[in-house]
PDB file of C-alpha atoms in Angstrom:
ATOM      1  CA  MET A1373      82.717 -30.887 -22.130  1.00 85.00           C
ATOM      2  CA  PRO A1374      82.612 -29.327 -18.664  1.00 93.00           C
ATOM      3  CA  TYR A1375      80.339 -26.345 -18.056  1.00 96.00           C
ATOM      4  CA  ALA A1376      81.073 -23.373 -15.804  1.00 97.00           C
ATOM      5  CA  ILE A1377      77.678 -23.603 -14.094  1.00 97.00           C
ATOM      6  CA  ASP A1378      75.066 -26.306 -13.597  1.00 96.00           C
ATOM      7  CA  VAL A1379      73.266 -27.061 -16.852  1.00 95.00           C
ATOM      8  CA  PRO A1380      69.697 -25.676 -16.673  1.00 95.00           C
ATOM      9  CA  ARG A1381      66.956 -28.263 -16.726  1.00 95.00           C
ATOM     10  CA  MET A1382      65.271 -28.620 -20.130  1.00 97.00           C
ATOM     11  CA  PRO A1383      61.626 -27.516 -20.066  1.00 98.00           C
ATOM     12  CA  SER A1384      59.217 -30.237 -21.153  1.00 98.00           C
ATOM     13  CA  LEU A1385      55.543 -31.170 -21.316  1.00 98.00           C
ATOM     14  CA  PRO A1386      53.809 -34.387 -20.280  1.00 98.00           C
ATOM     15  CA  ILE A1387      52.290 -36.607 -22.945  1.00 98.00           C
ATOM     16  CA  ILE A1388      48.890 -38.184 -22.395  1.00 98.00           C
ATOM     17  CA  GLY A1389      49.166 -41.962 -22.132  1.00 96.00           C
ATOM     18  CA  SER A1390      52.973 -42.022 -22.025  1.00 97.00           C
ATOM     19  CA  PRO A1391      55.697 -41.821 -19.360  1.00 98.00           C
ATOM     20  CA  ALA A1392      57.874 -39.921 -21.864  1.00 98.00           C
ATOM     21  CA  ARG A1393      57.921 -36.129 -21.985  1.00 98.00           C
ATOM     22  CA  PHE A1394      58.081 -33.697 -24.894  1.00 98.00           C
ATOM     23  CA  PRO A1395      61.218 -31.488 -24.728  1.00 98.00           C
ATOM     24  CA  LEU A1396      60.760 -27.826 -25.574  1.00 98.00           C
ATOM     25  CA  ARG A1397      63.016 -25.716 -27.784  1.00 98.00           C
ATOM     26  CA  ARG A1398      61.182 -22.470 -28.513  1.00 98.00           C
ATOM     27  CA  ILE A1399      57.682 -21.058 -28.070  1.00 98.00           C
ATOM     28  CA  PHE A1400      56.240 -19.095 -30.969  1.00 98.00           C
ATOM     29  CA  CYS A1401      52.918 -17.228 -30.723  1.00 98.00           C
ATOM     30  CA  ILE A1402      50.662 -15.610 -33.293  1.00 97.00           C
ATOM     31  CA  GLY A1403      48.605 -12.549 -32.435  1.00 94.00           C
ATOM     32  CA  ARG A1404      45.264 -11.397 -33.851  1.00 91.00           C
ATOM     33  CA  ASN A1405      44.431 -14.816 -35.297  1.00 95.00           C
ATOM     34  CA  TYR A1406      40.729 -14.527 -34.420  1.00 92.00           C
ATOM     35  CA  ALA A1407      38.968 -11.517 -35.922  1.00 82.00           C
ATOM     36  CA  ASP A1408      36.668 -11.028 -32.912  1.00 81.00           C
ATOM     37  CA  HIS A1409      39.639 -10.731 -30.553  1.00 86.00           C
ATOM     38  CA  ALA A1410      41.413  -8.304 -32.881  1.00 72.00           C
ATOM     39  CA  ARG A1411      38.287  -6.149 -32.888  1.00 83.00           C
ATOM     40  CA  GLU A1412      37.957  -6.174 -29.100  1.00 81.00           C
ATOM     41  CA  MET A1413      41.583  -4.998 -28.881  1.00 83.00           C
ATOM     42  CA  GLY A1414      40.971  -2.278 -31.452  1.00 81.00           C
ATOM     43  CA  ALA A1415      43.448  -3.798 -33.911  1.00 78.00           C
ATOM     44  CA  PRO A1416      43.129  -4.635 -37.604  1.00 78.00           C
ATOM     45  CA  VAL A1417      43.263  -8.176 -38.987  1.00 77.00           C
ATOM     46  CA  GLU A1418      46.013  -8.287 -41.590  1.00 74.00           C
ATOM     47  CA  LYS A1419      45.829 -11.591 -43.480  1.00 82.00           C
ATOM     48  CA  ASP A1420      49.014 -10.934 -45.429  1.00 83.00           C
ATOM     49  CA  THR A1421      51.157  -9.856 -42.475  1.00 85.00           C
ATOM     50  CA  PRO A1422      50.524 -12.094 -39.445  1.00 92.00           C
ATOM     51  CA  LEU A1423      51.882 -10.864 -36.123  1.00 93.00           C
ATOM     52  CA  PHE A1424      54.332 -13.156 -34.291  1.00 97.00           C
ATOM     53  CA  PHE A1425      56.088 -12.967 -30.938  1.00 97.00           C
ATOM     54  CA  CYS A1426      57.947 -15.430 -28.707  1.00 98.00           C
ATOM     55  CA  LYS A1427      58.011 -16.668 -25.140  1.00 98.00           C
ATOM     56  CA  PRO A1428      60.946 -18.448 -23.482  1.00 98.00           C
ATOM     57  CA  ALA A1429      60.562 -22.202 -23.236  1.00 98.00           C
ATOM     58  CA  ASP A1430      60.967 -22.057 -19.456  1.00 98.00           C
ATOM     59  CA  ALA A1431      57.842 -19.873 -19.198  1.00 98.00           C
ATOM     60  CA  VAL A1432      55.713 -23.047 -19.332  1.00 98.00           C
ATOM     61  CA  VAL A1433      53.710 -24.133 -16.301  1.00 98.00           C
ATOM     62  CA  THR A1434      52.880 -27.844 -16.401  1.00 98.00           C
ATOM     63  CA  ASP A1435      51.622 -30.835 -14.457  1.00 97.00           C
ATOM     64  CA  GLY A1436      48.901 -28.932 -12.621  1.00 94.00           C
ATOM     65  CA  ALA A1437      51.236 -26.505 -10.853  1.00 97.00           C
ATOM     66  CA  ASP A1438      49.833 -23.219  -9.571  1.00 98.00           C
ATOM     67  CA  VAL A1439      50.535 -20.134 -11.686  1.00 98.00           C
ATOM     68  CA  PRO A1440      52.137 -17.371  -9.602  1.00 98.00           C
ATOM     69  CA  TYR A1441      50.598 -13.940 -10.108  1.00 98.00           C
ATOM     70  CA  PRO A1442      53.380 -12.032 -11.894  1.00 98.00           C
ATOM     71  CA  GLN A1443      55.237  -9.061 -10.571  1.00 98.00           C
ATOM     72  CA  ALA A1444      55.055  -5.567 -12.098  1.00 98.00           C
ATOM     73  CA  THR A1445      51.401  -5.755 -13.159  1.00 98.00           C
ATOM     74  CA  ALA A1446      47.937  -5.014 -11.830  1.00 98.00           C
ATOM     75  CA  ASP A1447      46.124  -6.338 -14.916  1.00 98.00           C
ATOM     76  CA  LEU A1448      46.917  -9.970 -15.741  1.00 98.00           C
ATOM     77  CA  HIS A1449      44.770 -11.296 -18.614  1.00 98.00           C
ATOM     78  CA  HIS A1450      43.989 -14.797 -19.870  1.00 98.00           C
ATOM     79  CA  GLU A1451      44.109 -15.758 -23.551  1.00 98.00           C
ATOM     80  CA  VAL A1452      43.116 -19.379 -24.218  1.00 98.00           C
ATOM     81  CA  GLU A1453      44.790 -20.967 -27.252  1.00 98.00           C
ATOM     82  CA  MET A1454      45.249 -24.248 -29.077  1.00 98.00           C
ATOM     83  CA  VAL A1455      48.890 -25.283 -28.805  1.00 98.00           C
ATOM     84  CA  VAL A1456      50.727 -27.186 -31.548  1.00 98.00           C
ATOM     85  CA  ALA A1457      53.945 -29.152 -30.914  1.00 98.00           C
ATOM     86  CA  LEU A1458      56.375 -29.813 -33.770  1.00 98.00           C
ATOM     87  CA  GLY A1459      58.115 -33.163 -34.155  1.00 98.00           C
ATOM     88  CA  ALA A1460      60.292 -32.080 -37.072  1.00 98.00           C
ATOM     89  CA  GLY A1461      61.544 -28.847 -38.596  1.00 98.00           C
ATOM     90  CA  GLY A1462      62.317 -27.075 -41.828  1.00 98.00           C
ATOM     91  CA  ARG A1463      62.617 -23.807 -43.700  1.00 98.00           C
ATOM     92  CA  ASP A1464      60.586 -22.169 -46.459  1.00 98.00           C
ATOM     93  CA  LEU A1465      57.837 -24.781 -46.298  1.00 98.00           C
ATOM     94  CA  THR A1466      54.584 -24.957 -48.215  1.00 98.00           C
ATOM     95  CA  PRO A1467      51.437 -25.222 -46.069  1.00 97.00           C
ATOM     96  CA  GLU A1468      51.040 -28.827 -47.243  1.00 96.00           C
ATOM     97  CA  ALA A1469      54.535 -29.764 -46.062  1.00 98.00           C
ATOM     98  CA  ALA A1470      54.241 -27.636 -42.924  1.00 98.00           C
ATOM     99  CA  GLY A1471      51.224 -29.578 -41.680  1.00 96.00           C
ATOM    100  CA  GLU A1472      53.309 -32.754 -41.600  1.00 97.00           C
ATOM    101  CA  LEU A1473      55.600 -31.265 -38.954  1.00 98.00           C
ATOM    102  CA  VAL A1474      52.872 -31.430 -36.285  1.00 98.00           C
ATOM    103  CA  TRP A1475      53.638 -33.958 -33.553  1.00 98.00           C
ATOM    104  CA  GLY A1476      50.725 -33.226 -31.255  1.00 98.00           C
ATOM    105  CA  TYR A1477      48.233 -30.807 -29.762  1.00 98.00           C
ATOM    106  CA  GLY A1478      47.371 -29.264 -26.428  1.00 98.00           C
ATOM    107  CA  VAL A1479      45.642 -26.263 -24.914  1.00 98.00           C
ATOM    108  CA  GLY A1480      47.286 -23.390 -23.105  1.00 98.00           C
ATOM    109  CA  LEU A1481      47.011 -19.844 -21.818  1.00 98.00           C
ATOM    110  CA  ASP A1482      49.000 -16.972 -23.274  1.00 98.00           C
ATOM    111  CA  LEU A1483      49.071 -14.916 -20.088  1.00 98.00           C
ATOM    112  CA  THR A1484      49.505 -11.196 -20.701  1.00 98.00           C
ATOM    113  CA  ARG A1485      50.420  -8.266 -18.486  1.00 98.00           C
ATOM    114  CA  ARG A1486      47.841  -6.091 -20.237  1.00 98.00           C
ATOM    115  CA  ASP A1487      48.846  -2.828 -18.573  1.00 98.00           C
ATOM    116  CA  LEU A1488      52.452  -3.291 -19.670  1.00 97.00           C
ATOM    117  CA  GLN A1489      51.307  -4.216 -23.163  1.00 96.00           C
ATOM    118  CA  ALA A1490      49.227  -1.032 -23.375  1.00 96.00           C
ATOM    119  CA  GLN A1491      52.215   1.035 -22.299  1.00 97.00           C
ATOM    120  CA  ALA A1492      54.407  -0.657 -24.916  1.00 96.00           C
ATOM    121  CA  LYS A1493      51.846  -0.117 -27.668  1.00 93.00           C
ATOM    122  CA  ALA A1494      51.500   3.563 -26.770  1.00 95.00           C
ATOM    123  CA  LYS A1495      55.251   4.031 -27.221  1.00 96.00           C
ATOM    124  CA  SER A1496      55.557   1.659 -30.227  1.00 96.00           C
ATOM    125  CA  HIS A1497      57.819  -0.556 -28.108  1.00 96.00           C
ATOM    126  CA  PRO A1498      58.122  -4.372 -28.325  1.00 95.00           C
ATOM    127  CA  TRP A1499      55.748  -6.480 -26.251  1.00 93.00           C
ATOM    128  CA  ASP A1500      58.365  -8.691 -24.578  1.00 96.00           C
ATOM    129  CA  VAL A1501      57.752  -7.567 -20.997  1.00 98.00           C
ATOM    130  CA  ALA A1502      54.002  -8.020 -21.490  1.00 98.00           C
ATOM    131  CA  LYS A1503      54.166 -11.511 -22.990  1.00 98.00           C
ATOM    132  CA  ALA A1504      57.473 -13.248 -22.230  1.00 98.00           C
ATOM    133  CA  PHE A1505      57.567 -13.145 -18.429  1.00 98.00           C
ATOM    134  CA  ASP A1506      58.071 -16.047 -16.002  1.00 98.00           C
ATOM    135  CA  HIS A1507      55.196 -18.569 -15.809  1.00 98.00           C
ATOM    136  CA  SER A1508      53.376 -16.877 -18.700  1.00 98.00           C
ATOM    137  CA  ALA A1509      52.563 -20.095 -20.586  1.00 98.00           C
ATOM    138  CA  PRO A1510      50.503 -22.709 -18.718  1.00 98.00           C
ATOM    139  CA  VAL A1511      50.106 -25.699 -21.057  1.00 98.00           C
ATOM    140  CA  SER A1512      48.233 -29.004 -20.842  1.00 98.00           C
ATOM    141  CA  ALA A1513      49.636 -32.444 -21.474  1.00 98.00           C
ATOM    142  CA  LEU A1514      50.083 -33.056 -25.197  1.00 98.00           C
ATOM    143  CA  VAL A1515      48.061 -35.465 -27.298  1.00 98.00           C
ATOM    144  CA  PRO A1516      49.939 -37.089 -30.217  1.00 98.00           C
ATOM    145  CA  ARG A1517      48.530 -36.122 -33.607  1.00 98.00           C
ATOM    146  CA  ALA A1518      47.546 -39.712 -34.414  1.00 96.00           C
ATOM    147  CA  GLN A1519      45.296 -39.755 -31.347  1.00 97.00           C
ATOM    148  CA  ALA A1520      43.685 -36.341 -31.883  1.00 96.00           C
ATOM    149  CA  THR A1521      40.638 -35.633 -34.027  1.00 94.00           C
ATOM    150  CA  LEU A1522      40.335 -31.960 -34.948  1.00 97.00           C
ATOM    151  CA  ASP A1523      38.362 -30.089 -37.579  1.00 97.00           C
ATOM    152  CA  ASP A1524      36.866 -26.637 -38.112  1.00 97.00           C
ATOM    153  CA  ALA A1525      34.046 -27.465 -35.660  1.00 98.00           C
ATOM    154  CA  THR A1526      36.402 -28.330 -32.772  1.00 98.00           C
ATOM    155  CA  VAL A1527      35.637 -26.037 -29.818  1.00 98.00           C
ATOM    156  CA  LEU A1528      38.248 -24.064 -27.888  1.00 98.00           C
ATOM    157  CA  GLN A1529      37.029 -22.587 -24.596  1.00 98.00           C
ATOM    158  CA  LEU A1530      37.979 -21.249 -21.187  1.00 98.00           C
ATOM    159  CA  SER A1531      36.065 -20.974 -17.929  1.00 98.00           C
ATOM    160  CA  VAL A1532      37.223 -19.048 -14.854  1.00 98.00           C
ATOM    161  CA  ASN A1533      35.678 -19.939 -11.486  1.00 98.00           C
ATOM    162  CA  GLY A1534      33.011 -21.887 -13.369  1.00 98.00           C
ATOM    163  CA  GLU A1535      32.051 -18.958 -15.629  1.00 98.00           C
ATOM    164  CA  LEU A1536      32.532 -19.346 -19.386  1.00 98.00           C
ATOM    165  CA  ARG A1537      34.833 -16.539 -20.549  1.00 98.00           C
ATOM    166  CA  GLN A1538      36.028 -17.510 -24.037  1.00 98.00           C
ATOM    167  CA  GLN A1539      34.642 -19.894 -26.661  1.00 98.00           C
ATOM    168  CA  THR A1540      35.208 -20.365 -30.380  1.00 97.00           C
ATOM    169  CA  THR A1541      35.719 -23.016 -33.035  1.00 97.00           C
ATOM    170  CA  LEU A1542      38.977 -23.652 -34.870  1.00 97.00           C
ATOM    171  CA  GLY A1543      37.285 -22.760 -38.141  1.00 96.00           C
ATOM    172  CA  ASP A1544      37.251 -19.124 -36.988  1.00 96.00           C
ATOM    173  CA  MET A1545      41.048 -18.838 -37.130  1.00 97.00           C
ATOM    174  CA  VAL A1546      42.288 -16.275 -39.655  1.00 96.00           C
ATOM    175  CA  HIS A1547      45.415 -18.341 -40.364  1.00 96.00           C
ATOM    176  CA  SER A1548      45.198 -22.144 -40.259  1.00 97.00           C
ATOM    177  CA  VAL A1549      47.801 -24.278 -38.505  1.00 98.00           C
ATOM    178  CA  PRO A1550      49.594 -25.227 -41.770  1.00 98.00           C
ATOM    179  CA  GLU A1551      49.610 -21.560 -42.806  1.00 97.00           C
ATOM    180  CA  ILE A1552      51.051 -20.479 -39.449  1.00 98.00           C
ATOM    181  CA  ILE A1553      53.825 -23.071 -39.593  1.00 98.00           C
ATOM    182  CA  ALA A1554      54.647 -22.281 -43.237  1.00 98.00           C
ATOM    183  CA  THR A1555      54.885 -18.550 -42.518  1.00 97.00           C
ATOM    184  CA  LEU A1556      57.052 -19.128 -39.440  1.00 98.00           C
ATOM    185  CA  SER A1557      59.355 -21.337 -41.534  1.00 98.00           C
ATOM    186  CA  ARG A1558      60.065 -18.346 -43.777  1.00 98.00           C
ATOM    187  CA  LEU A1559      61.162 -16.342 -40.726  1.00 98.00           C
ATOM    188  CA  PHE A1560      62.922 -18.991 -38.597  1.00 98.00           C
ATOM    189  CA  ALA A1561      64.505 -22.384 -39.038  1.00 98.00           C
ATOM    190  CA  LEU A1562      61.894 -24.497 -37.263  1.00 98.00           C
ATOM    191  CA  LYS A1563      63.008 -27.602 -35.383  1.00 98.00           C
ATOM    192  CA  ALA A1564      61.603 -30.498 -33.414  1.00 98.00           C
ATOM    193  CA  GLY A1565      60.572 -29.339 -29.952  1.00 98.00           C
ATOM    194  CA  ASP A1566      59.134 -26.024 -31.081  1.00 98.00           C
ATOM    195  CA  LEU A1567      55.739 -25.086 -29.628  1.00 98.00           C
ATOM    196  CA  ILE A1568      53.230 -22.778 -31.310  1.00 98.00           C
ATOM    197  CA  PHE A1569      50.374 -20.893 -29.612  1.00 98.00           C
ATOM    198  CA  THR A1570      47.805 -20.390 -32.375  1.00 98.00           C
ATOM    199  CA  GLY A1571      45.828 -17.354 -31.207  1.00 97.00           C
ATOM    200  CA  THR A1572      42.932 -16.473 -28.919  1.00 97.00           C
ATOM    201  CA  PRO A1573      39.262 -15.570 -29.484  1.00 96.00           C
ATOM    202  CA  ALA A1574      37.330 -12.688 -27.963  1.00 95.00           C
ATOM    203  CA  GLY A1575      36.554 -12.590 -24.257  1.00 97.00           C
ATOM    204  CA  VAL A1576      39.987 -11.938 -22.756  1.00 97.00           C
ATOM    205  CA  ALA A1577      39.709 -10.565 -19.234  1.00 97.00           C
ATOM    206  CA  ALA A1578      41.496 -10.228 -15.918  1.00 98.00           C
ATOM    207  CA  LEU A1579      42.684 -12.998 -13.637  1.00 98.00           C
ATOM    208  CA  HIS A1580      43.177 -12.537  -9.897  1.00 98.00           C
ATOM    209  CA  ARG A1581      44.883 -14.439  -7.122  1.00 98.00           C
ATOM    210  CA  GLY A1582      42.787 -17.441  -6.153  1.00 98.00           C
ATOM    211  CA  ASP A1583      41.035 -17.733  -9.534  1.00 98.00           C
ATOM    212  CA  ARG A1584      40.695 -21.238 -10.952  1.00 98.00           C
ATOM    213  CA  PHE A1585      40.637 -21.793 -14.692  1.00 98.00           C
ATOM    214  CA  HIS A1586      39.575 -24.671 -16.926  1.00 98.00           C
ATOM    215  CA  ALA A1587      40.771 -24.536 -20.530  1.00 98.00           C
ATOM    216  CA  GLU A1588      39.641 -27.092 -23.066  1.00 98.00           C
ATOM    217  CA  LEU A1589      40.271 -28.071 -26.656  1.00 98.00           C
ATOM    218  CA  VAL A1590      37.113 -30.123 -26.606  1.00 98.00           C
ATOM    219  CA  GLY A1591      37.644 -33.816 -27.190  1.00 97.00           C
ATOM    220  CA  VAL A1592      41.421 -33.407 -27.262  1.00 98.00           C
ATOM    221  CA  ALA A1593      43.027 -31.760 -24.217  1.00 98.00           C
ATOM    222  CA  THR A1594      42.176 -29.978 -20.961  1.00 98.00           C
ATOM    223  CA  LEU A1595      44.094 -27.704 -18.626  1.00 98.00           C
ATOM    224  CA  ASP A1596      43.120 -26.904 -15.046  1.00 98.00           C
ATOM    225  CA  GLY A1597      44.979 -24.479 -12.850  1.00 98.00           C
ATOM    226  CA  ARG A1598      44.938 -21.808 -10.169  1.00 98.00           C
ATOM    227  CA  ILE A1599      46.414 -18.325  -9.943  1.00 98.00           C
ATOM    228  CA  SER A1600      48.369 -18.083  -6.687  1.00 98.00           C
TER     229      SER A1600
END
């Protein structure tokens, strides 16, 4: 079938140890999944009603590329997160079945235009302009699930210009990965290629042009980058 314009390039992520790439379909994110971060933002933790939002797949920044400082903000914030890639999909899944959808893991930054988010919150507006902007999702290369060892003691952390900014363990998540996937599957038809940002701990703060960041899901994946 001919198309009226050139077909956009499919966003994808590198895979550690493989020349193949992981194609991206959608990016889902969960908010307030670490109680300490919810508290620092002055928000409640609601176990029964998790907060979800989305980013476009082409918001990813990969392969060590610089992250352009976004337009329309004077307060860009970092939020380090474990990233989960799905290799299969489904609807209305149990947590046990949902966990089997995981293809691999990585680490990423949910970049946020905090001033625009504050304005949206004050007016009870959606967060899209604060979260879903261009280049708002730097992500590491993915590690296949079979090659990754994770447990509640696995450390997630971020340093900026050599200074530790955020650090937690996966056991501090309010909603586990299987719970996140199961809940999403009751809201969306999940499919292979979906990416899930699983929440950030306390310590979010501003990034500026020239800052260098090092994000790490310790023992699994690392992400290094620069704000340009």
